[in-house]
Amino acid sequence: MTEARDPSDRAPQSEAGDEAPALRSSDPAVLRALAHPLRVEILAVIDELEEATATQIAERVGESPSNCSFHLRTLEKAGFIVRAEAKGTSKPWRSAHRSRDLRPDPDDIDSVRSSSTIGALYVQHEADRMIKFLTAHGNGKLPEWVNGVTVNISTFWATPDELAEVAEEIAHLVDRFRGRHDDASLRPVGSHKSHFFATLNPDLDAPLTGAEPAAD
């Protein structure tokens, strides 16, 4: 149950001009501020554009600027976003962090529930994006990219420690592409901005290996 954005590729800056800090929080109050579908959408727009006004965000998410402003203030209060430098009358927002790690405190049920809600919202957000991609480009217009598009489903048996190892490996799969956002000279000719989305979970409704069957 992790919502993590690791855009070392784009590394947002703080007011002082240095690299923005990373966020690591399991605080239920912080997590609840993001546990709303529109706030997930809004934060995704800010992540993509790096800076965006309420009006720009509203155009992207199909909501009114006033409604977006309300949710932006909630995200600001929780520390997810801050005001960027004003440009004339434009007052954009930017992310407050270069990465977000919102894994829950396993001993705090409220933290677990809030983190799970955020995770579910991001799964829905990314699933919708992937569905739109497959629907729009499933007619074979870009055959050279077909082998790089995958929807992979695997079933296997693993212990908690083994699953955690796989999660760590997945987290570092795209490390080799870091830096290409800010430095265009690092991008190979013919490269496209690409998206990576992975989920990993145990099936807790299935019996545990070696456990005694439940008595009737």
Coordinates of C-alpha atoms in Angstrom, one line a residue:
M1 CA 0.0 0.0 0.0
T2 CA 2.3 2.6 -1.3
E3 CA 1.7 5.8 -3.2
A4 CA 5.1 6.8 -4.3
R5 CA 6.1 9.3 -6.9
D6 CA 9.8 9.4 -7.6
P7 CA 10.4 12.1 -10.2
S8 CA 14.1 12.4 -9.7
D9 CA 13.8 12.9 -13.5
R10 CA 12.2 16.2 -13.0
A11 CA 13.3 17.1 -9.4
P12 CA 11.0 20.0 -8.4
Q13 CA 12.7 23.0 -6.7
S14 CA 12.0 24.6 -3.4
E15 CA 11.6 28.3 -2.9
A16 CA 15.3 28.6 -2.3
G17 CA 16.1 26.9 -5.6
D18 CA 17.5 23.7 -4.2
E19 CA 15.9 20.3 -4.7
A20 CA 12.6 19.8 -3.0
P21 CA 12.5 17.3 -0.1
A22 CA 11.1 13.8 -0.2
L23 CA 7.9 13.1 1.7
R24 CA 7.6 10.0 3.9
S25 CA 4.4 9.9 6.0
S26 CA 2.1 7.4 7.5
D27 CA 0.1 10.0 9.4
P28 CA -3.6 9.2 8.9
A29 CA -4.4 12.9 8.8
V30 CA -2.0 13.5 6.0
L31 CA -3.1 10.4 4.1
R32 CA -6.8 11.3 4.4
A33 CA -6.1 14.6 2.7
L34 CA -5.2 12.7 -0.5
A35 CA -7.8 10.0 -0.2
H36 CA -10.2 11.6 -2.6
P37 CA -10.5 10.8 -6.3
L38 CA -10.4 14.5 -7.5
R39 CA -7.4 15.3 -5.3
V40 CA -5.5 12.3 -6.8
E41 CA -6.4 13.7 -10.3
I42 CA -5.4 17.2 -9.3
L43 CA -2.1 16.1 -8.0
A44 CA -1.4 14.0 -11.1
V45 CA -2.0 17.1 -13.2
I46 CA 0.4 19.1 -11.2
D47 CA 3.0 16.3 -11.4
E48 CA 2.6 16.2 -15.1
L49 CA 2.7 20.0 -15.8
E50 CA 5.1 20.7 -12.9
E51 CA 3.2 24.0 -12.2
A52 CA -0.5 24.6 -12.8
T53 CA -3.2 27.1 -11.9
A54 CA -6.6 26.2 -10.7
T55 CA -8.0 27.1 -14.1
Q56 CA -5.5 24.9 -16.0
I57 CA -6.2 22.0 -13.6
A58 CA -10.0 22.5 -14.0
E59 CA -9.7 22.2 -17.8
R60 CA -7.8 18.9 -17.4
V61 CA -10.1 17.3 -14.8
G62 CA -13.5 18.6 -16.0
E63 CA -14.4 20.5 -12.9
S64 CA -14.9 24.2 -12.1
P65 CA -12.0 26.3 -11.0
S66 CA -13.7 27.1 -7.7
N67 CA -14.1 23.4 -6.9
C68 CA -10.5 22.7 -7.8
S69 CA -9.4 25.7 -5.7
F70 CA -11.2 24.1 -2.7
H71 CA -9.3 20.8 -3.1
L72 CA -6.0 22.6 -3.8
R73 CA -6.3 24.4 -0.5
T74 CA -6.9 21.0 1.2
L75 CA -3.8 19.6 -0.5
E76 CA -1.8 22.7 0.5
K77 CA -2.9 22.4 4.2
A78 CA -1.8 18.8 4.3
G79 CA 1.6 19.9 2.8
F80 CA 1.4 18.1 -0.6
I81 CA 1.6 21.3 -2.7
V82 CA 2.8 24.9 -2.4
R83 CA 2.4 28.1 -4.3
A84 CA 4.8 28.5 -7.2
E85 CA 6.3 31.8 -8.2
A86 CA 3.5 34.1 -9.5
K87 CA 3.6 35.0 -13.2
G88 CA 1.7 38.2 -13.6
T89 CA -1.8 37.6 -12.3
S90 CA -1.3 33.8 -12.7
K91 CA -0.8 32.0 -9.3
P92 CA 0.2 28.4 -10.1
W93 CA 0.7 25.5 -7.7
R94 CA 3.6 23.0 -7.6
S95 CA 4.4 19.8 -5.8
A96 CA 6.1 20.3 -2.4
H97 CA 8.1 17.1 -2.7
R98 CA 10.4 15.3 -5.2
S99 CA 8.8 12.0 -4.1
R100 CA 6.0 10.7 -1.9
D101 CA 6.2 7.5 0.2
L102 CA 2.8 7.0 1.9
R103 CA 3.2 3.5 3.2
P104 CA 1.1 3.0 6.3
D105 CA 2.1 2.3 9.9
P106 CA 1.1 -1.4 10.2
D107 CA 0.2 -0.9 13.8
D108 CA -2.3 1.9 13.1
I109 CA -5.5 0.7 11.5
D110 CA -6.5 4.2 10.5
S111 CA -3.2 4.7 8.7
V112 CA -3.6 1.3 6.9
R113 CA -7.1 2.2 5.8
S114 CA -6.2 5.6 4.5
S115 CA -3.1 4.3 2.6
S116 CA -5.3 1.5 1.1
T117 CA -7.8 4.1 -0.1
I118 CA -5.1 6.1 -1.8
G119 CA -3.6 3.0 -3.4
A120 CA -7.0 2.0 -4.7
L121 CA -7.6 5.5 -6.2
Y122 CA -4.2 5.4 -7.9
V123 CA -4.9 2.0 -9.3
Q124 CA -8.2 3.3 -10.8
H125 CA -6.4 6.4 -12.1
E126 CA -3.7 4.4 -13.9
A127 CA -6.1 1.7 -15.0
D128 CA -8.3 4.4 -16.7
R129 CA -5.2 5.9 -18.3
M130 CA -4.1 2.5 -19.7
I131 CA -7.6 1.7 -21.0
K132 CA -7.7 5.0 -22.8
F133 CA -4.2 4.2 -24.3
L134 CA -5.2 0.8 -25.5
T135 CA -8.5 2.0 -26.9
A136 CA -6.9 4.9 -28.8
H137 CA -3.8 3.0 -30.1
G138 CA -5.1 -0.5 -30.4
N139 CA -5.6 -0.1 -34.2
G140 CA -2.0 -0.8 -35.0
K141 CA -1.0 2.8 -35.9
L142 CA 2.3 2.4 -33.9
P143 CA 3.5 -1.1 -34.6
E144 CA 7.1 -0.3 -33.6
W145 CA 5.9 0.2 -30.0
V146 CA 3.8 -2.9 -29.7
N147 CA 6.5 -5.1 -28.1
G148 CA 7.0 -2.4 -25.4
V149 CA 3.4 -2.4 -24.3
T150 CA 2.5 -5.1 -21.8
V151 CA -0.3 -6.1 -19.4
N152 CA 1.3 -8.8 -17.4
I153 CA -0.5 -11.0 -14.8
S154 CA 1.4 -13.6 -12.7
T155 CA 0.5 -15.9 -9.9
F156 CA 3.1 -17.3 -7.5
W157 CA 3.7 -18.3 -3.9
A158 CA 5.9 -16.1 -1.8
T159 CA 6.6 -15.2 1.9
P160 CA 6.2 -11.6 3.2
D161 CA 10.0 -11.0 3.0
E162 CA 10.1 -12.4 -0.6
L163 CA 7.3 -10.2 -1.7
A164 CA 9.0 -7.2 -0.2
E165 CA 12.1 -8.0 -2.1
V166 CA 10.1 -8.1 -5.4
A167 CA 8.5 -4.8 -4.5
E168 CA 12.0 -3.3 -3.9
E169 CA 13.2 -4.6 -7.3
I170 CA 10.2 -3.2 -9.1
A171 CA 10.8 0.2 -7.5
H172 CA 14.3 0.4 -9.2
L173 CA 13.4 -1.0 -12.6
V174 CA 13.4 2.4 -14.3
D175 CA 16.4 3.9 -12.4
R176 CA 18.5 3.9 -15.6
F177 CA 16.2 6.5 -17.2
R178 CA 16.6 9.1 -14.5
G179 CA 17.7 12.6 -15.6
R180 CA 16.1 12.5 -19.0
H181 CA 13.3 14.9 -18.1
D182 CA 15.5 17.8 -17.2
D183 CA 18.3 17.0 -19.7
A184 CA 16.9 16.5 -23.1
S185 CA 20.4 15.6 -24.4
L186 CA 20.1 12.3 -22.5
R187 CA 17.0 11.2 -24.4
P188 CA 17.8 8.9 -27.3
V189 CA 16.5 9.9 -30.7
G190 CA 13.0 8.4 -31.2
S191 CA 12.2 8.2 -27.4
H192 CA 8.7 8.9 -26.1
K193 CA 7.6 9.9 -22.6
S194 CA 6.5 6.6 -21.1
H195 CA 4.5 5.4 -18.1
F196 CA 5.2 2.5 -15.8
F197 CA 2.5 1.1 -13.5
A198 CA 2.8 -2.1 -11.4
T199 CA 0.8 -3.7 -8.7
L200 CA 1.8 -6.5 -6.3
N201 CA -0.2 -8.1 -3.6
P202 CA -0.8 -11.3 -1.7
D203 CA -4.1 -13.1 -2.0
L204 CA -5.1 -13.0 1.6
D205 CA -8.4 -14.8 0.9
A206 CA -6.4 -17.9 -0.1
P207 CA -5.1 -20.4 2.5
L208 CA -1.7 -19.8 4.0
T209 CA 0.9 -22.5 3.1
G210 CA 1.4 -24.8 6.1
A211 CA -1.6 -23.3 8.1
E212 CA -4.1 -25.6 9.7
P213 CA -7.5 -25.6 7.9
A214 CA -10.2 -23.8 9.8
A215 CA -12.5 -25.9 11.8
D216 CA -16.1 -26.1 10.8

